[in-house]
Coordinates of C-alpha atoms and ligand atoms in Angstrom, one line a residue:
X1 CA -13.1 45.5 -11.4
X2 CA -15.4 48.4 -9.9
X3 CA -16.8 51.6 -12.2
X4 CA -17.6 55.0 -11.7
X5 CA -19.8 57.4 -12.9
X6 CA -18.7 60.9 -12.3
X7 CA -21.5 62.8 -13.1
X8 CA -22.8 66.4 -12.2
X9 CA -25.8 68.4 -11.2
X10 CA -24.6 71.2 -14.2
X11 CA -22.4 71.9 -16.5
X12 CA -19.1 73.5 -15.2
X13 CA -19.6 72.3 -11.5
X14 CA -15.5 70.7 -11.2
X15 CA -16.2 66.7 -12.7
X16 CA -12.8 67.0 -14.0
X17 CA -11.2 68.6 -10.9
X18 CA -13.3 65.4 -8.6
X19 CA -12.2 62.6 -11.3
X20 CA -8.2 63.9 -10.5
X21 CA -8.6 63.5 -6.9
X22 CA -10.4 60.1 -7.4
X23 CA -7.6 58.6 -9.7
X24 CA -5.4 59.9 -7.2
X25 CA -7.3 58.1 -5.2
X26 CA -7.8 55.4 -5.9
X27 CA -5.2 54.4 -7.3
X28 CA -2.7 54.5 -4.2
X29 CA -2.5 51.7 -3.4
X30 CA -1.5 50.7 -6.5
X31 CA -4.6 49.5 -8.3
X32 CA -4.7 50.4 -12.2
X33 CA -7.1 53.2 -12.6
X34 CA -8.7 53.8 -15.8
X35 CA -10.0 57.8 -16.4
X36 CA -12.9 57.4 -19.5
X37 CA -14.3 60.9 -20.6
X38 CA -17.5 59.4 -22.7
X39 CA -18.2 62.1 -24.7
X40 CA -16.8 65.4 -24.8
X41 CA -18.1 68.3 -26.4
X42 CA -16.3 71.8 -27.6
X43 CA -12.7 69.6 -28.3
X44 CA -9.9 72.7 -29.7
X45 CA -7.6 70.0 -32.5
X46 CA -4.4 70.0 -30.6
X47 CA -5.3 70.4 -26.7
X48 CA -6.2 67.4 -24.1
X49 CA -9.2 66.3 -24.0
X50 CA -10.7 66.1 -20.4
X51 CA -9.2 63.0 -19.7
X52 CA -5.9 64.1 -20.3
X53 CA -6.4 67.1 -17.8
X54 CA -7.7 65.2 -15.3
X55 CA -4.5 62.7 -15.5
X56 CA -2.4 65.4 -15.3
X57 CA -3.7 66.4 -12.2
X58 CA -3.8 64.4 -10.4
X59 CA -0.3 63.2 -11.2
X60 CA -0.8 59.7 -11.7
X61 CA 0.2 56.6 -13.7
X62 CA -3.5 55.7 -14.9
X63 CA -4.6 55.5 -18.5
X64 CA -6.3 58.4 -20.4
X65 CA -9.2 57.6 -23.0
X66 CA -11.8 59.6 -24.7
X67 CA -14.7 57.5 -25.8
X68 CA -16.5 60.0 -29.0
X69 CA -15.3 63.6 -29.8
X70 CA -17.1 67.1 -31.2
X71 CA -15.7 70.0 -31.6
X72 CA -18.5 72.8 -30.8
X73 CA -19.1 73.1 -27.2
X74 CA -22.9 72.1 -27.4
X75 CA -24.6 69.4 -25.7
X76 CA -24.0 66.0 -27.2
X77 CA -26.3 65.6 -29.1
X78 CA -26.9 69.0 -30.6
X79 CA -22.3 69.3 -30.8
X80 CA -22.8 65.9 -33.4
X81 CA -26.1 67.2 -35.4
X82 CA -23.8 70.0 -36.2
X83 CA -21.2 68.1 -37.7
X84 CA -23.3 66.4 -39.5
X85 CA -23.2 63.0 -36.7
X86 CA -25.3 61.6 -34.5
X87 CA -24.7 59.8 -31.5
X88 CA -25.0 56.3 -30.9
X89 CA -26.0 55.5 -27.1
X90 CA -25.3 52.0 -28.1
X91 CA -22.0 52.4 -29.2
X92 CA -21.3 54.5 -26.1
X93 CA -22.2 51.9 -23.9
X94 CA -20.5 49.0 -27.0
X95 CA -17.5 51.4 -26.7
X96 CA -17.1 51.3 -22.6
X97 CA -17.5 47.3 -22.5
X98 CA -15.2 46.6 -25.2
X99 CA -12.3 48.9 -22.5
X100 CA -9.1 47.1 -21.1
X101 CA -9.6 45.5 -17.9
X102 CA -8.6 47.8 -14.4
X103 CA -9.5 47.7 -11.5
X104 CA -11.1 51.2 -11.1
X105 CA -12.3 52.7 -13.8
X106 CA -14.2 56.0 -13.7
X107 CA -16.2 57.7 -16.1
X108 CA -16.7 60.8 -16.5
X109 CA -19.9 62.8 -18.4
X110 CA -20.4 65.8 -20.0
X111 CA -22.8 68.1 -18.8
X112 CA -25.6 67.1 -16.5
X113 CA -27.0 63.8 -15.1
X114 CA -29.9 64.5 -17.0
X115 CA -28.7 65.6 -20.3
X116 CA -29.3 63.5 -23.0
X117 CA -27.3 62.0 -25.5
X118 CA -29.2 61.2 -27.9
X119 CA -32.3 61.9 -30.0
X120 CA -34.8 59.5 -28.0
X121 CA -33.3 61.7 -24.7
X122 CA -31.5 59.0 -23.6
X123 CA -28.6 60.2 -20.7
X124 CA -26.0 59.7 -18.1
X125 CA -27.9 57.2 -15.6
X126 CA -29.3 55.0 -18.7
X127 CA -25.8 55.0 -19.5
X128 CA -24.8 53.9 -15.7
X129 CA -27.1 51.7 -15.6
X130 CA -26.5 50.2 -19.5
X131 CA -22.9 50.1 -18.9
X132 CA -22.6 48.6 -15.5
X133 CA -21.2 51.1 -13.7
X134 CA -21.2 50.3 -10.3
X135 CA -21.5 53.9 -8.6
X136 CA -22.8 57.5 -9.5
X137 CA -20.8 60.2 -8.2
X138 CA -22.9 63.4 -8.7
X139 CA -20.7 66.6 -8.5
X140 CA -23.1 69.9 -7.1
X141 CA -20.3 73.1 -6.5
X142 CA -21.1 73.7 -2.6
X143 CA -23.3 77.1 -2.9
X144 CA -26.6 78.3 -2.5
X145 CA -28.9 76.9 -4.5
X146 CA -27.0 73.1 -4.0
X147 CA -29.6 71.4 -2.0
X148 CA -31.9 71.7 -5.1
X149 CA -29.5 70.7 -7.3
X150 CA -28.4 67.9 -5.8
X151 CA -31.8 66.3 -4.5
X152 CA -32.9 67.1 -8.2
X153 CA -29.6 65.3 -9.5
X154 CA -30.4 62.7 -6.9
X155 CA -33.8 61.6 -7.6
X156 CA -32.4 60.9 -11.4
X157 CA -30.2 58.5 -9.7
X158 CA -31.8 56.4 -7.8
X159 CA -35.3 56.6 -10.2
X160 CA -32.9 54.1 -12.2
X161 CA -32.3 52.2 -8.5
X162 CA -28.0 53.7 -9.4
X163 CA -26.2 53.8 -5.8
X164 CA -25.3 57.1 -5.8
X165 CA -23.8 60.0 -3.9
X166 CA -23.1 63.6 -3.8
X167 CA -19.5 65.6 -4.3
X168 CA -19.7 68.4 -2.5
X169 CA -17.4 71.3 -4.6
X170 CA -16.7 74.5 -3.7
X171 CA -16.2 76.3 -6.6
X172 CA -15.7 79.6 -4.6
X173 CA -15.0 81.1 -1.9
X174 CA -17.0 79.7 0.8
X175 CA -19.8 81.4 2.8
X176 CA -19.8 79.8 6.1
X177 CA -23.6 79.6 6.8
X178 CA -24.2 78.3 3.6
X179 CA -22.6 75.5 3.4
X180 CA -24.2 74.2 7.2
X181 CA -27.2 74.5 6.4
X182 CA -26.3 72.3 2.3
X183 CA -24.6 70.0 4.7
X184 CA -28.1 70.3 6.9
X185 CA -30.5 70.3 4.3
X186 CA -29.4 67.9 2.4
X187 CA -29.3 65.1 5.3
X188 CA -32.6 65.6 6.4
X189 CA -33.3 64.7 2.5
X190 CA -31.8 62.1 2.9
X191 CA -29.2 63.1 0.4
X192 CA -26.2 61.6 0.8
X193 CA -22.9 63.1 1.0
X194 CA -20.4 61.4 0.0
X195 CA -17.2 64.0 -0.1
X196 CA -16.7 67.4 0.2
X197 CA -14.1 69.5 -1.3
X198 CA -13.4 72.3 0.0
X199 CA -11.7 75.5 -1.9
X200 CA -8.5 74.8 -4.2
X201 CA -7.9 71.5 -2.4
X202 CA -6.3 68.7 -4.8
X203 CA -8.3 66.2 -2.9
X204 CA -11.4 66.0 -0.9
X205 CA -11.7 65.9 3.4
X206 CA -10.6 62.4 4.8
X207 CA -9.8 60.7 1.1
X208 CA -10.2 57.2 2.7
X209 CA -13.2 57.1 3.9
X210 CA -14.5 58.5 0.2
X211 CA -12.2 55.3 -0.7
X212 CA -13.8 53.3 1.5
X213 CA -17.2 54.3 0.5
X214 CA -16.6 53.9 -2.9
X215 CA -16.2 50.3 -2.1
X216 CA -18.7 49.7 -0.3
X217 CA -16.8 48.4 2.4
X218 CA -19.1 50.9 5.0
X219 CA -22.6 51.1 4.6
X220 CA -22.7 55.5 5.5
X221 CA -23.5 55.9 9.4
X222 CA -21.5 57.7 12.6
X223 CA -24.0 54.7 13.8
X224 CA -21.6 52.2 11.2
X225 CA -19.0 51.5 13.8
X226 CA -20.4 49.1 16.0
X227 CA -22.4 45.9 14.4
X228 CA -25.7 46.6 16.2
X229 CA -25.3 49.8 15.4
X230 CA -23.8 49.7 11.7
X231 CA -27.8 47.0 11.5
X232 CA -29.9 49.4 13.7
X233 CA -28.3 52.2 10.5
X234 CA -29.3 49.7 7.1
X235 CA -33.0 49.5 9.1
X236 CA -32.9 53.8 9.1
X237 CA -32.9 53.5 5.9
X238 CA -35.3 51.5 5.0
X239 CA -37.0 53.1 6.8
X240 CA -36.9 56.4 5.2
X241 CA -37.7 54.7 1.6
X242 CA -40.3 53.5 3.1
X243 CA -38.8 50.2 2.5
X244 CA -38.2 48.2 5.3
X245 CA -39.6 44.6 5.7
X246 CA -41.3 42.9 8.5
X247 CA -42.1 38.5 9.0
X248 CA -44.6 38.1 9.7
X249 CA -47.0 34.4 10.0
X250 CA -49.1 33.9 7.5
X251 CA -53.0 33.2 8.2
X252 CA -54.2 30.1 7.8
X253 CA -54.3 28.9 4.5
X254 CA -58.3 27.7 4.7
X255 CA -59.3 31.3 5.9
X256 CA -57.8 33.5 2.7
X257 CA -56.8 33.2 -1.0
X258 CA -53.6 32.6 -1.2
X259 CA -52.3 34.1 -4.6
X260 CA -49.3 35.3 -4.0
X261 CA -46.7 31.9 -3.3
X262 CA -46.3 30.1 -6.2
X263 CA -47.9 26.6 -5.4
X264 CA -49.2 27.0 -10.0
X265 CA -50.5 23.1 -9.3
X266 CA -52.3 23.4 -5.9
X267 CA -50.2 20.5 -5.0
X268 CA -49.2 21.2 -1.2
X269 CA -52.0 20.0 0.1
X270 CA -52.3 16.5 -2.6
X271 CA -53.1 14.0 -0.5
X272 CA -51.0 11.8 -2.5
X273 CA -47.7 14.1 -1.7
X274 CA -48.3 14.4 1.9
X275 CA -49.1 10.9 1.6
X276 CA -45.4 10.1 0.3
X277 CA -43.8 12.2 2.4
X278 CA -45.0 10.2 5.1
X279 CA -43.9 7.2 3.6
X280 CA -40.7 8.3 3.0
X281 CA -40.1 9.9 6.8
X282 CA -41.0 6.4 8.1
X283 CA -38.8 4.5 6.0
X284 CA -36.0 6.6 5.8
X285 CA -36.2 8.7 8.1
X286 CA -37.1 13.1 8.1
X287 CA -33.5 14.0 8.0
X288 CA -30.8 13.0 5.3
X289 CA -28.7 13.5 8.3
X290 CA -25.5 14.8 6.5
X291 CA -23.2 15.8 3.6
X292 CA -24.2 14.1 0.3
X293 CA -20.4 12.8 0.1
X294 CA -20.2 11.8 3.8
X295 CA -23.1 9.4 4.1
X296 CA -26.5 12.2 3.2
X297 CA -27.1 11.0 -0.2
X298 CA -29.7 8.4 -0.3
X299 CA -31.8 5.7 -3.3
X300 CA -34.0 8.4 -2.7
X301 CA -32.0 11.4 -4.0
X302 CA -31.2 9.2 -7.4
X303 CA -34.4 7.6 -7.9
X304 CA -35.4 11.6 -8.0
X305 CA -32.5 12.6 -10.1
X306 CA -33.2 10.0 -12.3
X307 CA -36.7 10.9 -12.4
X308 CA -36.1 15.1 -13.7
X309 CA -33.4 13.6 -15.5
X310 CA -36.1 11.4 -17.6
X311 CA -38.8 14.6 -17.4
X312 CA -36.8 17.2 -18.8
X313 CA -34.6 14.8 -20.9
X314 CA -31.1 15.6 -19.4
X315 CA -27.9 12.9 -18.7
X316 CA -27.0 14.3 -15.0
X317 CA -28.5 15.9 -12.1
X318 CA -27.6 16.7 -8.3
X319 CA -30.3 18.8 -6.3
X320 CA -29.7 21.4 -4.2
X321 CA -31.5 22.8 -0.4
X322 CA -32.8 25.9 -2.6
X323 CA -33.2 26.7 -5.3
X324 CA -30.5 30.4 -4.4
X325 CA -28.3 27.1 -3.1
X326 CA -28.6 25.6 -6.6
X327 CA -28.3 29.0 -8.4
X328 CA -24.9 29.8 -6.4
X329 CA -23.3 27.1 -6.7
X330 CA -23.8 26.3 -10.3
X331 CA -23.3 29.8 -11.1
X332 CA -20.7 30.6 -8.4
X333 CA -19.0 27.9 -9.5
X334 CA -19.1 28.0 -12.9
X335 CA -18.3 31.6 -14.6
X336 CA -14.5 32.7 -13.5
X337 CA -13.2 36.7 -13.7
X338 CA -12.6 37.1 -17.2
X339 CA -15.4 35.2 -18.6
X340 CA -18.2 37.3 -20.7
X341 CA -21.3 36.5 -19.0
X342 CA -24.3 37.6 -20.2
X343 CA -27.3 38.5 -18.3
X344 CA -31.2 39.5 -18.4
X345 CA -31.2 42.5 -17.3
X346 CA -34.2 41.1 -14.4
X347 CA -32.7 37.8 -13.4
X348 CA -33.1 36.3 -10.1
X349 CA -30.8 37.7 -7.4
X350 CA -29.7 34.1 -6.6
X351 CA -27.9 33.6 -9.7
X352 CA -26.3 37.7 -9.5
X353 CA -25.0 36.4 -6.3
X354 CA -23.7 33.3 -7.5
X355 CA -22.0 35.0 -10.7
X356 CA -20.6 38.1 -8.8
X357 CA -19.1 35.3 -6.5
X358 CA -16.7 34.7 -8.9
X359 CA -15.4 37.5 -9.9
X360 CA -17.6 37.6 -13.2
X361 CA -18.8 41.1 -14.7
X362 CA -22.1 41.0 -16.1
X363 CA -22.7 42.2 -18.9
X364 CA -27.2 42.4 -18.3
X365 CA -29.0 43.4 -21.4
X366 CA -32.3 44.9 -21.6
X367 CA -35.3 42.8 -19.9
X368 CA -36.2 40.5 -23.6
X369 CA -33.6 42.1 -25.4
X370 CA -32.6 39.4 -27.5
X371 CA -31.6 41.9 -30.5
X372 CA -29.2 43.5 -27.8
X373 CA -27.5 40.1 -27.2
X374 CA -27.4 38.4 -30.6
X375 CA -25.4 42.5 -31.0
X376 CA -23.1 42.0 -27.6
X377 CA -22.0 38.5 -28.8
X378 CA -21.4 39.8 -32.1
X379 CA -19.2 42.7 -30.8
X380 CA -17.5 40.4 -28.3
X381 CA -17.2 37.2 -31.2
X382 CA -13.4 37.9 -31.6
X383 CA -12.7 37.9 -27.8
X384 CA -11.1 34.4 -26.4
X385 CA -12.3 34.4 -23.5
X386 CA -15.8 31.6 -23.0
X387 CA -19.1 33.3 -22.7
X388 CA -22.4 32.3 -20.6
X389 CA -25.5 33.5 -20.9
X390 CA -28.0 33.1 -18.1
X391 CA -31.7 34.2 -17.9
X392 CA -35.2 32.3 -16.2
X393 CA -37.7 31.1 -18.8
X394 CA -40.5 32.3 -17.1
X395 CA -39.7 35.6 -15.1
X396 CA -40.7 35.2 -11.2
X397 CA -41.4 39.0 -11.5
X398 CA -42.6 40.0 -14.4
X399 CA -44.3 36.6 -15.5
X400 CA -43.1 37.0 -19.0
X401 CA -40.4 35.1 -21.0
X402 CA -37.5 35.3 -23.8
X403 CA -38.1 33.3 -27.0
X404 CA -36.2 30.2 -26.1
X405 CA -36.0 29.3 -30.3
X406 CA -34.4 32.1 -30.9
X407 CA -31.8 31.9 -27.6
X408 CA -31.1 28.4 -29.2
X409 CA -30.4 29.3 -32.7
X410 CA -27.8 32.0 -31.2
X411 CA -26.3 29.2 -28.9
X412 CA -25.8 27.2 -32.0
X413 CA -24.4 30.3 -34.1
X414 CA -22.1 32.0 -30.6
X415 CA -21.0 28.5 -29.1
X416 CA -22.0 29.3 -25.0
X417 CA -23.0 28.1 -21.7
X418 CA -26.4 28.2 -21.4
X419 CA -27.5 28.3 -17.4
X420 CA -31.7 28.2 -17.7
X421 CA -33.7 28.4 -14.5
X422 CA -37.4 27.7 -14.7
X423 CA -38.2 27.5 -11.4
X424 CA -41.8 29.4 -11.8
X425 CA -42.1 27.3 -15.6
X426 CA -42.2 24.0 -14.1
X427 CA -46.1 22.9 -14.8
X428 CA -47.4 25.2 -16.5
X429 CA -45.7 24.9 -20.1
X430 CA -44.3 22.2 -21.8
X431 CA -44.7 18.3 -22.6
X432 CA -46.1 16.8 -19.0
X433 CA -45.2 20.1 -17.5
X434 CA -41.2 19.8 -18.2
X435 CA -41.4 23.5 -18.6
X436 CA -40.6 26.5 -21.5
X437 CA -37.3 24.8 -22.9
X438 CA -39.0 21.7 -24.2
X439 CA -41.8 23.3 -25.1
X440 CA -40.2 25.8 -27.3
X441 CA -38.0 23.0 -28.5
X442 CA -34.5 24.8 -26.8
X443 CA -33.9 21.7 -24.4
X444 CA -31.1 20.1 -26.8
X445 CA -28.8 24.0 -26.4
X446 CA -29.5 23.9 -22.7
X447 CA -25.8 23.5 -21.3
X448 CA -27.9 23.9 -16.9
X449 CA -31.4 23.8 -16.9
X450 CA -31.8 24.6 -12.9
X451 CA -36.2 23.7 -11.3
X452 CA -37.2 24.2 -7.5
X453 CA -38.9 21.8 -5.4
X454 CA -40.6 24.1 -3.3
X455 CA -43.0 26.2 -6.2
X456 CA -45.0 23.7 -8.6
X457 CA -43.2 20.8 -7.4
X458 CA -45.0 21.1 -3.7
X459 CA -42.1 20.2 -2.1
X460 CA -38.5 21.7 -0.8
X461 CA -35.1 21.9 -2.7
X462 CA -33.8 22.4 -5.6
X463 CA -32.2 20.9 -9.1
X464 CA -29.8 21.1 -12.0
X465 CA -29.3 19.2 -14.6
X466 CA -26.4 19.1 -16.8
X467 CA -25.8 17.6 -20.3
X468 CA -21.7 17.0 -19.4
X469 CA -20.7 15.0 -16.1
X470 CA -17.2 16.8 -15.4
X471 CA -19.6 19.8 -14.5
X472 CA -21.6 18.0 -12.2
X473 CA -18.9 16.4 -11.2
X474 CA -17.3 19.5 -10.5
X475 CA -19.9 21.0 -8.2
X476 CA -19.9 17.9 -6.8
X477 CA -16.7 18.7 -6.0
X478 CA -16.2 22.0 -5.3
X479 CA -19.4 23.9 -4.4
X480 CA -19.6 24.4 -1.1
X481 CA -23.7 24.0 -1.0
X482 CA -23.4 20.8 -1.9
X483 CA -19.9 20.0 -0.3
X484 CA -20.6 21.4 3.0
X485 CA -24.0 21.5 3.7
X486 CA -26.9 18.6 5.0
X487 CA -28.2 17.0 2.0
X488 CA -31.6 17.0 0.8
X489 CA -34.2 15.3 3.3
X490 CA -35.4 12.4 2.1
X491 CA -39.1 13.8 2.6
X492 CA -38.5 16.3 0.0
X493 CA -36.8 14.2 -2.3
X494 CA -39.9 11.8 -2.0
X495 CA -42.6 14.3 -2.2
X496 CA -41.1 15.9 -5.1
X497 CA -40.9 12.6 -6.9
X498 CA -45.0 11.5 -6.5
X499 CA -44.7 15.4 -7.4
X500 CA -43.6 15.1 -11.1
X501 CA -45.7 11.6 -11.7
X502 CA -49.0 14.6 -10.5
X503 CA -47.6 17.2 -12.8
X504 CA -47.4 15.3 -15.4
X505 CA -51.1 13.2 -15.0
X506 CA -52.5 17.1 -14.5
X507 CA -50.4 18.2 -17.9
X508 CA -52.9 18.0 -19.9
X509 CA -54.9 20.6 -18.7
X510 CA -52.4 23.8 -19.1
X511 CA -54.6 24.5 -22.3
X512 CA -57.2 25.6 -19.7
X513 CA -55.1 27.4 -17.0
X514 CA -53.0 29.6 -19.4
X515 CA -56.0 30.8 -21.0
X516 CA -57.8 31.9 -17.4
X517 CA -54.5 33.8 -16.7
X518 CA -55.4 35.3 -20.2
X519 CA -58.5 36.1 -19.4
X520 CA -58.3 37.6 -16.0
X521 CA -55.5 40.2 -17.3
X522 CA -58.1 41.4 -19.9
X523 CA -60.2 41.8 -17.6
X524 CA -58.4 43.6 -15.2
X525 CA -56.8 45.9 -18.3
X526 CA -60.3 46.4 -18.6
X527 CA -60.7 47.6 -15.1
X528 CA -58.3 49.8 -16.0
X529 CA -54.9 48.2 -14.0
X530 CA -51.8 48.0 -16.3
X531 CA -51.1 44.5 -17.0
X532 CA -49.2 42.5 -20.0
X533 CA -50.9 40.0 -22.0
X534 CA -48.8 36.4 -21.7
X535 CA -50.9 33.7 -20.3
X536 CA -48.4 32.3 -17.4
X537 CA -49.4 32.1 -14.1
X538 CA -48.1 34.7 -12.3
X539 CA -49.8 38.3 -12.8
X540 CA -47.7 41.7 -12.4
X541 CA -50.2 44.5 -12.0
X542 CA -48.3 47.4 -12.3
X543 CA -48.5 50.3 -9.7
X544 CA -45.3 51.6 -10.2
X545 CA -45.6 53.6 -6.9
X546 CA -43.6 52.0 -3.8
X547 CA -46.3 53.0 -1.0
X548 CA -49.5 52.1 -3.1
X549 CA -48.4 48.6 -3.7
X550 CA -48.0 48.2 -0.1
X551 CA -51.3 50.4 0.8
X552 CA -53.5 47.6 -2.4
X553 CA -52.4 44.4 -0.4
X554 CA -52.6 44.9 2.4
X555 CA -56.0 46.3 1.4
X556 CA -56.4 42.5 -0.3
X557 CA -55.3 41.6 2.5
X558 CA -57.8 42.5 4.6
X559 CA -60.7 40.5 3.0
X560 CA -59.1 37.5 2.6
X561 CA -57.2 37.8 -0.4
X562 CA -53.2 36.9 -0.2
X563 CA -50.8 39.1 -2.8
X564 CA -47.7 40.0 -3.2
X565 CA -46.5 43.5 -3.1
X566 CA -43.3 43.7 -4.9
X567 CA -40.8 47.0 -4.4
X568 CA -37.6 47.4 -4.5
X569 CA -34.9 46.6 -4.5
X570 CA -36.5 43.0 -5.8
X571 CA -38.1 45.1 -8.9
X572 CA -36.3 48.3 -10.0
X573 CA -37.5 51.4 -8.0
X574 CA -40.7 53.0 -9.9
X575 CA -42.2 49.6 -10.7
X576 CA -43.5 48.5 -7.8
X577 CA -46.7 46.1 -8.5
X578 CA -48.9 43.8 -6.9
X579 CA -47.5 39.5 -8.1
X580 CA -50.9 38.3 -8.6
X581 CA -50.3 34.5 -8.8
X582 CA -53.0 31.8 -10.2
X583 CA -53.6 28.4 -9.4
X584 CA -55.4 25.7 -11.5
X585 CA -58.1 25.4 -9.5
X586 CA -59.2 29.2 -9.9
X587 CA -62.4 29.9 -11.0
X588 CA -64.6 32.3 -12.4
X589 CA -65.9 33.2 -8.4
X590 CA -62.5 33.7 -7.5
X591 CA -61.2 36.4 -10.4
X592 CA -64.1 38.3 -9.9
X593 CA -64.2 38.4 -6.0
X594 CA -60.3 39.5 -7.0
X595 CA -61.6 42.3 -9.2
X596 CA -64.6 42.9 -7.2
X597 CA -61.6 43.2 -4.7
X598 CA -59.4 45.4 -6.3
X599 CA -61.9 48.0 -7.2
X600 CA -61.6 49.7 -4.2
X601 CA -58.2 51.2 -5.8
X602 CA -59.0 51.1 -9.3
X603 CA -57.7 53.4 -11.4
X604 CA -59.2 57.0 -11.4
X605 CA -61.4 55.9 -8.2
X606 CA -58.8 58.1 -6.3
X607 CA -59.1 55.9 -4.0
X608 CA -56.7 54.2 -1.1
X609 CA -54.5 56.3 -3.6
Ligands
PMP701 N1 -34.8 31.1 -9.6 C1 -35.7 31.7 -8.8 C2 -36.8 32.3 -10.4 C3 -36.6 31.9 -8.4 O1 -37.7 32.9 -8.3 C4 -36.3 31.7 -7.4 C5 -37.2 32.5 -5.4 N2 -38.4 32.4 -5.8 C6 -35.1 31.0 -6.9 C7 -34.9 30.4 -7.9 C8 -35.0 30.1 -5.6 O2 -35.5 28.9 -5.3 P1 -35.3 28.3 -3.4 O3 -37.0 29.5 -3.4 O4 -36.1 27.1 -3.9 O5 -34.4 28.9 -2.8

C-alpha cells in the first residue's frame, strides 16, 4: 500500500479537485483507492464533505471517509474550540493507522501544509510523518506568487524529511508569461513539479507520468531515459542539496586519532586476535569458498555460534557476512504483508530495508517513545495479525537506548515478537560485555538478537541468535543471504571467537569507559556544544546544518582527528551532527585534544560557520 497526503500552499487552492484526479489516475488499473479527509471544517449538516465531493468528481468506486469534522469554517484547532472540543493529533494518527487495507490511500488535509492541527502547533507535515505517508502532494495555484508559495511549502516538507512535489493547479484563466516563469523559477529553485493541471481540466497533463512518479518508478529528470543518465540525475540531485558522498581512502591508522569507526574496545589491532586470524587462515583456509548449505559451514562456524549463544544466553544461532545482510534476512523473512510491525523511528537502514522487503507496513513510533508504542499496542490489541517490535539497543547515530526493561514488560503483556539489534552495545555494556539486553534483565523476552562482528568484535560479519529452532531453520531454508551467499570466512570466525574472550576479560573496566563518556559529554556541553547526556561510546554533537557538520569534520581531519559528519538521509533533515565514537583506550590527553581542536568552531565564535 502507498499513502499520499494532498496538502497545499494555502486554503482554497483546489485540493479536492486534485484528490479526484488522483483517485482516477491511481484507480485506473483496478487498484483499491481510499479517499480520506483527515479533518474537515465548515461542514454543513446533510451535505457531503470533501471526501464525498472528490469521490463524485472522480467518478470512481473509491472508498470515501472522513476522520474528524467540525461545523465552523475555521482552522481545525479553532473550529474544534468553537464547539468546546479539541483536536487530538494522536487520535487522528491512530484513526489513520486503523483504516482498512487498500492499495492507495489519498489523505486530504485542511488548509495549507503548515496549518496547525492542535494547540502544540503540529501541522500536516507532522501528520504525514506520524501516519507513515509516503509522498506529499503540495497543491499550488499556478499564478503570480506561485514560486514563493511553492518554495515555502516545499521547504516545510523537506525540513521534515518528507518526499514531496508540487501540483500546479490552474485555478484562474492562465497568463502564459506567468506560467512559464513559474516553471523556470521552480526548476532553478530545485522544487520538483510533479503535475500540472490545466484550467477546467479533470486530469493533469500526462497522467501516466504522474502515476509513475507517485509510484516511485522513475527518478525525476529528463536524463532518466538512459541508465547512466539516470545515475547522473541522482548525483546532480545530491549535489544540489550538498549531500553528495565521495569514497576516499582512509589515512594510515598510525597517523590519526580515529573517532569515526566502531572499534570501541580498540581490538582491531590486538595481537591475540591477529594471531587467531592468521592461524585460522593457515589451518582452515582464507575463504569459506562456498555457501553454508554446500560446504561453507565449518567447525569454526559452529564453535563461534556456540560461544555467541553462551555469551548472550541464547539457544540457536546463525552467522552472516554483514549486519546489513543479517537484518535484511531476519526481518525480510519474518515480517510479512498484513503483520503489525512497530519500529523505533530511528532504526538502522538495514532493518527498514528488510521490513519493506516482506511488504510489511511499518508503524514507526517516535524515537524511544515507549508510551506511544504501548498506546499503539493497546489500540491494536484486538487485531488478529501477529505483531513484531523492532529496535536497536544503542542507537548508531544517537548513542542513546530505550528502556529495555520496559520493553520486556510490554512484551509480556502484549505477546509481540521482539527483534533487538545490539550492534553498538556489545563490549561496552552488560555482563562480560554481552550487551544491554542482559544488562537490563530483558534478554529472556528477546526473540531474535542481532549482533555484528565488525565493530567491537574487531572482525567482520554478523550473527543472529534465536530462542526458537524453527525460526533459525526457516532462515537456513529461505533467506537468500544464507542460501545463496558464500559463508563468513573462517578467518573472520576465528578472529571473532578470540575477540569474545578479550571482550569478556576487559569488561571489568566498563565503568571507567562509561564514566569517560559522561565526562567528555559534560565537557563538550560546557564548551557550548549541543550534546545529550549518556554514557555510551557514541557521542553525537548536534550542528543541524549539513554544510557546517561537514566543514567541522573536515577541519578536524586536517588536524589528524577523524570523526564522522552524519547528514541526511542517514539522519533526518536538519539534524546533521558530528558522530564522535569513543574507544576504551582514550585518555585525558586525547579528550583534551579533541576539545581544543573543536574550539575553532565552537558555538558563538562565529568562525567557520
Ligand atoms: N545494525 C546497526 C545498528 C548498525 O549500525 C549497522 C552498521 N553500522 C548494521 C546493523 C550493519 O552492520 P554491518 O556493518 O556489519 O553491515
